[in-house]
PDB file of C-alpha atoms in Angstrom:
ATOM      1  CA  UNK A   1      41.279  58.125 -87.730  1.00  0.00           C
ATOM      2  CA  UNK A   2      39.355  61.121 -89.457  1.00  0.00           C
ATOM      3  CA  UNK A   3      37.156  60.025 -92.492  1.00  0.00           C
ATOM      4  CA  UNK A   4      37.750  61.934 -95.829  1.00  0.00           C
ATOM      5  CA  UNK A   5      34.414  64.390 -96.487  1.00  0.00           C
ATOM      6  CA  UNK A   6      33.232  64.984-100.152  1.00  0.00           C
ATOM      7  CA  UNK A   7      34.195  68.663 -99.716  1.00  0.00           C
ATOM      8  CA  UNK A   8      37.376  68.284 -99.137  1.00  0.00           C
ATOM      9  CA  UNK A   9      37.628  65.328-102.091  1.00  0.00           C
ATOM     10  CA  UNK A  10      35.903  68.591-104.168  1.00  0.00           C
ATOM     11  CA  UNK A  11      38.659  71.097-103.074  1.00  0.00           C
ATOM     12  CA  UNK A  12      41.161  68.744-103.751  1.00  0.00           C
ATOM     13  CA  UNK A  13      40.154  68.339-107.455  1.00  0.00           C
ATOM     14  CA  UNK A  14      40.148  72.247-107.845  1.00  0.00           C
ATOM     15  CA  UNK A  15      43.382  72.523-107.033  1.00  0.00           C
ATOM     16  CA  UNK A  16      44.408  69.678-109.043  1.00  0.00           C
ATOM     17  CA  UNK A  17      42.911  70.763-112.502  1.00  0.00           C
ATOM     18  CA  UNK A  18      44.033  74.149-111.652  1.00  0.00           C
ATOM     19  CA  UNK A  19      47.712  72.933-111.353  1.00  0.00           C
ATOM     20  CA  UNK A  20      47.177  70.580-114.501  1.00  0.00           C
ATOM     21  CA  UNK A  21      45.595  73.523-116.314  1.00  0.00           C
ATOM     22  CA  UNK A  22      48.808  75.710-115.748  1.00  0.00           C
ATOM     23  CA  UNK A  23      51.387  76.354-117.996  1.00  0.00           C
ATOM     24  CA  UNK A  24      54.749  73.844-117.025  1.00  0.00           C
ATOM     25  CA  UNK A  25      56.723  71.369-118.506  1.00  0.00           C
ATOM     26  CA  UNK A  26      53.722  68.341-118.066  1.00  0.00           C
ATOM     27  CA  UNK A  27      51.053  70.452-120.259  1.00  0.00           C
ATOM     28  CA  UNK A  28      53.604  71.730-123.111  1.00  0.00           C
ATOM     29  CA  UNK A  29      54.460  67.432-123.339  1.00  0.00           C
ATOM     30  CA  UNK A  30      50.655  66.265-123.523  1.00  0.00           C
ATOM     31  CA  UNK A  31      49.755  69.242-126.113  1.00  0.00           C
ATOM     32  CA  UNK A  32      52.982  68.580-128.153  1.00  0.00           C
ATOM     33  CA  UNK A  33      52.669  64.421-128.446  1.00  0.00           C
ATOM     34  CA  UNK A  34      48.666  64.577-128.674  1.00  0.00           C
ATOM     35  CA  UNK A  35      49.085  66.971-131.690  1.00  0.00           C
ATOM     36  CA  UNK A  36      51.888  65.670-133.372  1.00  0.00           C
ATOM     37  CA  UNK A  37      51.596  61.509-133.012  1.00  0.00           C
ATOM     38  CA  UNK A  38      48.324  61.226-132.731  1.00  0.00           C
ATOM     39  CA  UNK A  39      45.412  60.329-129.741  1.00  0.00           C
ATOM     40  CA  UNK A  40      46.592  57.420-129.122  1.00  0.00           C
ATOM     41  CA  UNK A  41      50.114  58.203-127.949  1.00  0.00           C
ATOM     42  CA  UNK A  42      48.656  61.352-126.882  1.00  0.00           C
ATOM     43  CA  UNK A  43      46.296  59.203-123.984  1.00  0.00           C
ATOM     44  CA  UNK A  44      49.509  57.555-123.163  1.00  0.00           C
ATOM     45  CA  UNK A  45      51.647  60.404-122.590  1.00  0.00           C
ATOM     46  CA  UNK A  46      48.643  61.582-120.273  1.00  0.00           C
ATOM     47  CA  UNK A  47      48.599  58.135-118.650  1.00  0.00           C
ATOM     48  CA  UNK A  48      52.427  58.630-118.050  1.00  0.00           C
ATOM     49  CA  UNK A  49      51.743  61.927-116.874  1.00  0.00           C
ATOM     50  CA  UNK A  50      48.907  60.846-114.592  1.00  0.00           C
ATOM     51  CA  UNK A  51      50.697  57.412-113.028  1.00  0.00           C
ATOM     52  CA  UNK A  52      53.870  59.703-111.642  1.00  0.00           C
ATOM     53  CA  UNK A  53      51.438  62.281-110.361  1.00  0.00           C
ATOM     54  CA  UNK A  54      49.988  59.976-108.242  1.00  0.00           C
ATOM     55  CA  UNK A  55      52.948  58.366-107.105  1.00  0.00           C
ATOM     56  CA  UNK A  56      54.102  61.739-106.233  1.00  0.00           C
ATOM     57  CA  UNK A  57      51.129  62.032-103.956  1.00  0.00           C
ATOM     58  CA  UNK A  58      51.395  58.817-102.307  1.00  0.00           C
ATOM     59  CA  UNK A  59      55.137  59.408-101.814  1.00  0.00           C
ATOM     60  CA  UNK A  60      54.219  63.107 -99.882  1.00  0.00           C
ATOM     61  CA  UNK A  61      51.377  60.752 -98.242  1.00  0.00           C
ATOM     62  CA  UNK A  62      53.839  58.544 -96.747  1.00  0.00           C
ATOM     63  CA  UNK A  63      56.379  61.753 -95.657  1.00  0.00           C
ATOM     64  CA  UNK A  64      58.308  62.061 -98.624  1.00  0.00           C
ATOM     65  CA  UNK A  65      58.128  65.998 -98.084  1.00  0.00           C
ATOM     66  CA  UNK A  66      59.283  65.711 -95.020  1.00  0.00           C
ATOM     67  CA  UNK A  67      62.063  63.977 -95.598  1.00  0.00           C
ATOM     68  CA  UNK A  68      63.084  66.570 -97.893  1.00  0.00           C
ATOM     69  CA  UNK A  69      63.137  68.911 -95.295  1.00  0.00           C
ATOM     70  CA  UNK A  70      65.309  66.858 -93.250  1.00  0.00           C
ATOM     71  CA  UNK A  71      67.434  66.126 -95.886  1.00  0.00           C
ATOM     72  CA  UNK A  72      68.030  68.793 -97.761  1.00  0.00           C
ATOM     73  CA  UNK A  73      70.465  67.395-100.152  1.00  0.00           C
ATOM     74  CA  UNK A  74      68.285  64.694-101.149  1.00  0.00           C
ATOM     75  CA  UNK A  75      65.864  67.392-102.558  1.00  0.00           C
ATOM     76  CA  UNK A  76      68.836  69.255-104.309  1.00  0.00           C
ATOM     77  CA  UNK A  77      69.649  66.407-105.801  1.00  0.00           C
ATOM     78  CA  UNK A  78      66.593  65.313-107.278  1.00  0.00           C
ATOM     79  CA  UNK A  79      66.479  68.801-108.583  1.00  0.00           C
ATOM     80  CA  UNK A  80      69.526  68.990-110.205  1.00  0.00           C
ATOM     81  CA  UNK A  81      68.885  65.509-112.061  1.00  0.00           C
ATOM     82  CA  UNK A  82      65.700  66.957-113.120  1.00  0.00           C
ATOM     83  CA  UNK A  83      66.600  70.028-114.087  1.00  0.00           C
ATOM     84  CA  UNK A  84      69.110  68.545-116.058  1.00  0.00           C
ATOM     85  CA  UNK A  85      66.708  66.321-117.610  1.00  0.00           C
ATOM     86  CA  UNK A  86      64.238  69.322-118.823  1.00  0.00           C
ATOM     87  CA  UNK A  87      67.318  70.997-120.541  1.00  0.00           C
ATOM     88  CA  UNK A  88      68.127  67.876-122.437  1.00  0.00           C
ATOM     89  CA  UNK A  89      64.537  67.452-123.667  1.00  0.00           C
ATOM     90  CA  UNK A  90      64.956  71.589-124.869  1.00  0.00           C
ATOM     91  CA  UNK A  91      68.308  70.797-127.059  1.00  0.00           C
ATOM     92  CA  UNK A  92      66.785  67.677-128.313  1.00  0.00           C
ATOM     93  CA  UNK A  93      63.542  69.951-129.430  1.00  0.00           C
ATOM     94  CA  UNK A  94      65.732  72.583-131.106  1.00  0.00           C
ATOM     95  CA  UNK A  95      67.809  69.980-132.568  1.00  0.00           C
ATOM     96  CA  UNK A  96      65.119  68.011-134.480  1.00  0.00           C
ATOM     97  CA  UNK A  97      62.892  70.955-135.069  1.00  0.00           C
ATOM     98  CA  UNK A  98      63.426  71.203-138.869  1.00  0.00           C
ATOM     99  CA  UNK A  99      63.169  67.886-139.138  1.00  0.00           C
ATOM    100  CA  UNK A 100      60.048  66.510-140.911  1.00  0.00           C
ATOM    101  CA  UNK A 101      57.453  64.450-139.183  1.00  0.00           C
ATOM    102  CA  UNK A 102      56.078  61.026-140.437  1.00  0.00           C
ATOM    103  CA  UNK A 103      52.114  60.589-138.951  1.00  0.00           C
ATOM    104  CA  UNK A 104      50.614  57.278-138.259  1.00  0.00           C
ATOM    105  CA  UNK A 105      48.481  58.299-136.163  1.00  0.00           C
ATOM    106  CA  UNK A 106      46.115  55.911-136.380  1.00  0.00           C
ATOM    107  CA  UNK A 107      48.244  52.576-136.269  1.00  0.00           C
ATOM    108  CA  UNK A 108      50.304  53.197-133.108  1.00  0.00           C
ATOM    109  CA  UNK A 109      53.137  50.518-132.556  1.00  0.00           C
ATOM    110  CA  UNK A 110      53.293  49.608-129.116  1.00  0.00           C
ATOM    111  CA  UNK A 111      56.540  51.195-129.287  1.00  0.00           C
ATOM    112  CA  UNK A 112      54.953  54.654-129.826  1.00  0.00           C
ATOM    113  CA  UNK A 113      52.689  54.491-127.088  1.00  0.00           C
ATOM    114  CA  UNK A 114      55.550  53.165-124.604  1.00  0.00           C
ATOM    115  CA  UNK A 115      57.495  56.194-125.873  1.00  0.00           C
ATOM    116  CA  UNK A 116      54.776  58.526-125.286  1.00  0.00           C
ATOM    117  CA  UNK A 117      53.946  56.621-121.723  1.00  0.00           C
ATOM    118  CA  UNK A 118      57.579  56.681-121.142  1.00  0.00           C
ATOM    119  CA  UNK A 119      57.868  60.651-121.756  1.00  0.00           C
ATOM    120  CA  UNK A 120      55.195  61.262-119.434  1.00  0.00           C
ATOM    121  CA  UNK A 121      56.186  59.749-116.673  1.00  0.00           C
ATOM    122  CA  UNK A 122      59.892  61.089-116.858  1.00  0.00           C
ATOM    123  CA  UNK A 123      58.783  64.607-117.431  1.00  0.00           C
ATOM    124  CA  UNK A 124      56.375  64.270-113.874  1.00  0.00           C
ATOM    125  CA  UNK A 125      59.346  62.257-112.306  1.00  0.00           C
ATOM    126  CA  UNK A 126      62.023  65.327-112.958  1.00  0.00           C
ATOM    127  CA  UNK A 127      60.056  68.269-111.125  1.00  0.00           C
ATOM    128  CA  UNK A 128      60.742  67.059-107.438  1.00  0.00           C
ATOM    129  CA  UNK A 129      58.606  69.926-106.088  1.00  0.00           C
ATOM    130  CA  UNK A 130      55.658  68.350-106.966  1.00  0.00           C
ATOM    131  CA  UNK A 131      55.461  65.981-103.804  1.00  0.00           C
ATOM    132  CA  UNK A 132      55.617  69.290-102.049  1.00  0.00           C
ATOM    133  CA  UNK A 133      52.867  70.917-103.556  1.00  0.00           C
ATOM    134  CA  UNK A 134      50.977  67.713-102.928  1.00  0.00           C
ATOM    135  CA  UNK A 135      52.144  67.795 -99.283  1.00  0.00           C
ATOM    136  CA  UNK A 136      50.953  71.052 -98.860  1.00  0.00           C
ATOM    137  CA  UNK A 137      47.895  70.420-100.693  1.00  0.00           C
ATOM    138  CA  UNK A 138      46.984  67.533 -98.564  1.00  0.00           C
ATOM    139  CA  UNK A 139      48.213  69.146 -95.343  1.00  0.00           C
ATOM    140  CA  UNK A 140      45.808  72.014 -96.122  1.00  0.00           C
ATOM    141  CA  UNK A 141      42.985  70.272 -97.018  1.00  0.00           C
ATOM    142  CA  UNK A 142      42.839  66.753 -95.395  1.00  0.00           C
ATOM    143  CA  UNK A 143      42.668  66.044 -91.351  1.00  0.00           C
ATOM    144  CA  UNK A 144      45.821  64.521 -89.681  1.00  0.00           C
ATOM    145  CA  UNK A 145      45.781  60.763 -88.976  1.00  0.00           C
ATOM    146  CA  UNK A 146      44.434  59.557 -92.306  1.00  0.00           C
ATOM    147  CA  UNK A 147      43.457  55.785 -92.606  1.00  0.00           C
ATOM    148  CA  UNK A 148      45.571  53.464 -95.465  1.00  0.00           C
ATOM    149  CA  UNK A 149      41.816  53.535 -97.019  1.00  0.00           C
ATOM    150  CA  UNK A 150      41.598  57.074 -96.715  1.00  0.00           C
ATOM    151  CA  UNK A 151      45.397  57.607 -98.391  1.00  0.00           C
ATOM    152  CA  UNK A 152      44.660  54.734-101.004  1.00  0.00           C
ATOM    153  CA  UNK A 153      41.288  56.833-101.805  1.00  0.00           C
ATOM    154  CA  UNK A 154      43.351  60.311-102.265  1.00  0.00           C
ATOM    155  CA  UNK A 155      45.863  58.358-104.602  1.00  0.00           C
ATOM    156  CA  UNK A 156      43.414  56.630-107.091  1.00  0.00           C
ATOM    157  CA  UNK A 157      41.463  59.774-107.241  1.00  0.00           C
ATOM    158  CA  UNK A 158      44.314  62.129-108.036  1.00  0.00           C
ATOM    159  CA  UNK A 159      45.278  59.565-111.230  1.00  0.00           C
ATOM    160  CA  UNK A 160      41.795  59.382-111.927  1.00  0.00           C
ATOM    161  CA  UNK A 161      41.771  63.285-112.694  1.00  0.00           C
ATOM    162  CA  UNK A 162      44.836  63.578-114.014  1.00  0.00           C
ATOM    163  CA  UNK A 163      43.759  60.690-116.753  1.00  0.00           C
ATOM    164  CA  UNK A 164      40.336  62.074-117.397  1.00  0.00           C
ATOM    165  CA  UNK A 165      42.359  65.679-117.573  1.00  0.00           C
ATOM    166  CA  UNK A 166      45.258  64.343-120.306  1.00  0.00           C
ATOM    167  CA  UNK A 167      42.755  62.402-122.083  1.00  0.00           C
ATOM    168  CA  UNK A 168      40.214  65.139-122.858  1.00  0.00           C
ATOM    169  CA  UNK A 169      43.196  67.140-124.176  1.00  0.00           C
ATOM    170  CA  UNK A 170      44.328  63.963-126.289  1.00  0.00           C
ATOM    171  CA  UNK A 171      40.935  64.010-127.901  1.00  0.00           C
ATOM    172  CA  UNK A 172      40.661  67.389-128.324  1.00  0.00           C
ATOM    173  CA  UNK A 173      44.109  67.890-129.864  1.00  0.00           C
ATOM    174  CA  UNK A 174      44.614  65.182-132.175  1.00  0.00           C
ATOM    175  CA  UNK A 175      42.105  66.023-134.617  1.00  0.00           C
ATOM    176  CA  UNK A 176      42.850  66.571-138.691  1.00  0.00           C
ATOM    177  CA  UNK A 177      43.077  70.050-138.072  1.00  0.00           C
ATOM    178  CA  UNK A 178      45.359  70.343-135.115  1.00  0.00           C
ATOM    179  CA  UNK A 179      47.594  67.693-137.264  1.00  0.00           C
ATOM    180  CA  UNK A 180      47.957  69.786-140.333  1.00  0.00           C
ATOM    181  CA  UNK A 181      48.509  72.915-138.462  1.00  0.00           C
ATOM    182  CA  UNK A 182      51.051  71.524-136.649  1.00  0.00           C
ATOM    183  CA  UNK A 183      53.166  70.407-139.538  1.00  0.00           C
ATOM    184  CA  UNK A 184      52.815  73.585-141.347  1.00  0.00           C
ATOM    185  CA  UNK A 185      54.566  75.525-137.912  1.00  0.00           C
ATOM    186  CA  UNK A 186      56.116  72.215-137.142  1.00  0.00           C
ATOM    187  CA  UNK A 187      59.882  73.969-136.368  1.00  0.00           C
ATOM    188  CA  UNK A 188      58.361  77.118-135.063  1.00  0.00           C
ATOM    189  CA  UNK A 189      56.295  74.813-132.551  1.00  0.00           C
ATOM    190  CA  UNK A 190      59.403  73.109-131.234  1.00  0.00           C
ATOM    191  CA  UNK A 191      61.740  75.875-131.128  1.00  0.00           C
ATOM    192  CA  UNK A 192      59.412  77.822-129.208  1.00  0.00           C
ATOM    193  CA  UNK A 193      58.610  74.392-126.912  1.00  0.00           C
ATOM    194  CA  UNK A 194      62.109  74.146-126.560  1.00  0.00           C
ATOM    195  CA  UNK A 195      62.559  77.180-125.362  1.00  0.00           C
ATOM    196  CA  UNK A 196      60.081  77.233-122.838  1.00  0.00           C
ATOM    197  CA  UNK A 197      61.679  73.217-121.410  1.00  0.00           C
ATOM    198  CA  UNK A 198      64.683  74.694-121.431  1.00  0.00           C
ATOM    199  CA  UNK A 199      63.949  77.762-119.354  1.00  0.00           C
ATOM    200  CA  UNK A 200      62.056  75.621-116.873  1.00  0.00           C
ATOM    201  CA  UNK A 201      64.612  73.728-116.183  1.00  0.00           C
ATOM    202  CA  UNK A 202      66.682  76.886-115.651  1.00  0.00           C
ATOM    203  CA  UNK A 203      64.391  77.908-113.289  1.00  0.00           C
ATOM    204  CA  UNK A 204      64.642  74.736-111.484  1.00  0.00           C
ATOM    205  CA  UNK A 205      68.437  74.667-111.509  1.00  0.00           C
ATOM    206  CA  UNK A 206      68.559  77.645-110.233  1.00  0.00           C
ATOM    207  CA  UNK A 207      66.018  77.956-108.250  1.00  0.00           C
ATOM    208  CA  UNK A 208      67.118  78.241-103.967  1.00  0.00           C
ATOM    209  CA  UNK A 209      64.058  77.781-102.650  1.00  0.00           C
ATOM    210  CA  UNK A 210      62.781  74.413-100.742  1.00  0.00           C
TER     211      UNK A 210
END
């Protein structure tokens, strides 16, 4: 078994806050919900967010990518359903856009921050390619024959990030300012949002490649 060297824990993280950094479906969802409900449902979207992430790494850890190339199907699948998924979140977006927003932002039912947890984790559970970008990742960076210590390590770190990541844009989003702004563009914001979710998960529909 190979132990896991700080360097290649540090290039890990570089590639992680680059992907989290990068436009997609996950970052438009924890700018959206931070600035429009609030921090609080904001950290719980990233939580969502974060919690799928990881389980998408410790799925490629344990040959989940693989498997997708041995099954083929099973991948299409998964991308259809998500796919589908991102297109539904779009229409729902244009749908509501003119429709006014109600802040409490800062007494969050628990039903607000399930909803924003909830969100999170869906949006990070309908892009199947992300266990093979963390495949690849790890398959670039870490030695073969990783321990269960070594895996477990790689896991809890990558949802540490990804936390520390979605919560820093939580606090910086859901401030007074980013609130009122918000409301004042509110149906531009989601039309445009919408727009971009939708043609995402066009691009994944479509989308041939592996």
């Amino acid at each position: 078994m190979q132990d896991i060297s700080y360097a290649q824990i540090i290039a890990f993280n570089a590639t992680l806050i680059a992907a989290i950094l990068s436009p997609g479906p996950a970052m438009l969802l924890s700018v959206r919900n931070s600035i429009a409900e609030g921090r609080a449902v904001g950290m719980a979207t990233g939580l969502g967010l974060a919690t799928m992430a990881a389980i998408w790494t410790g799925c490629a850890l344990m040959g989940l990518a693989a498997l997708f190339e041995i099954v083929p199907w099973l991948y299409g699948a998964m991308k259809l359903i998500g796919a589908a998924y991102l297109i539904y979140l779009a229409i729902g977006m244009w749908r509501s856009a003119a429709d006014p927003l109600h802040l409490d932002t800062e007494h969050n039912s628990s039903t607000s921050l399930w909803r924003g947890f909830r969100s999170g984790l869906l949006i990070n559970l309908s892009n199947p390619k992300s266990v093979l970008f963390a495949g690849a990742v790890i398959v670039v960076i870490f030695p073969a024959g990783l321990s269960a210590g070594g895996a477990a390590l790689i896991v809890a770190n990558h949802l540490a990030i990804e936390i520390v990541a979605y919560s820093s844009f939580a606090l910086a989003l859901s401030t007074p300012l980013a609130r009122r702004a918000f409301l004042k563009g509110k149906t531009w914001f989601d039309r445009v949002a919408g727009t971009i979710m939708g043609a995402l998960g066009l691009r994944l529909l479509l989308d041939r490649s592996a």
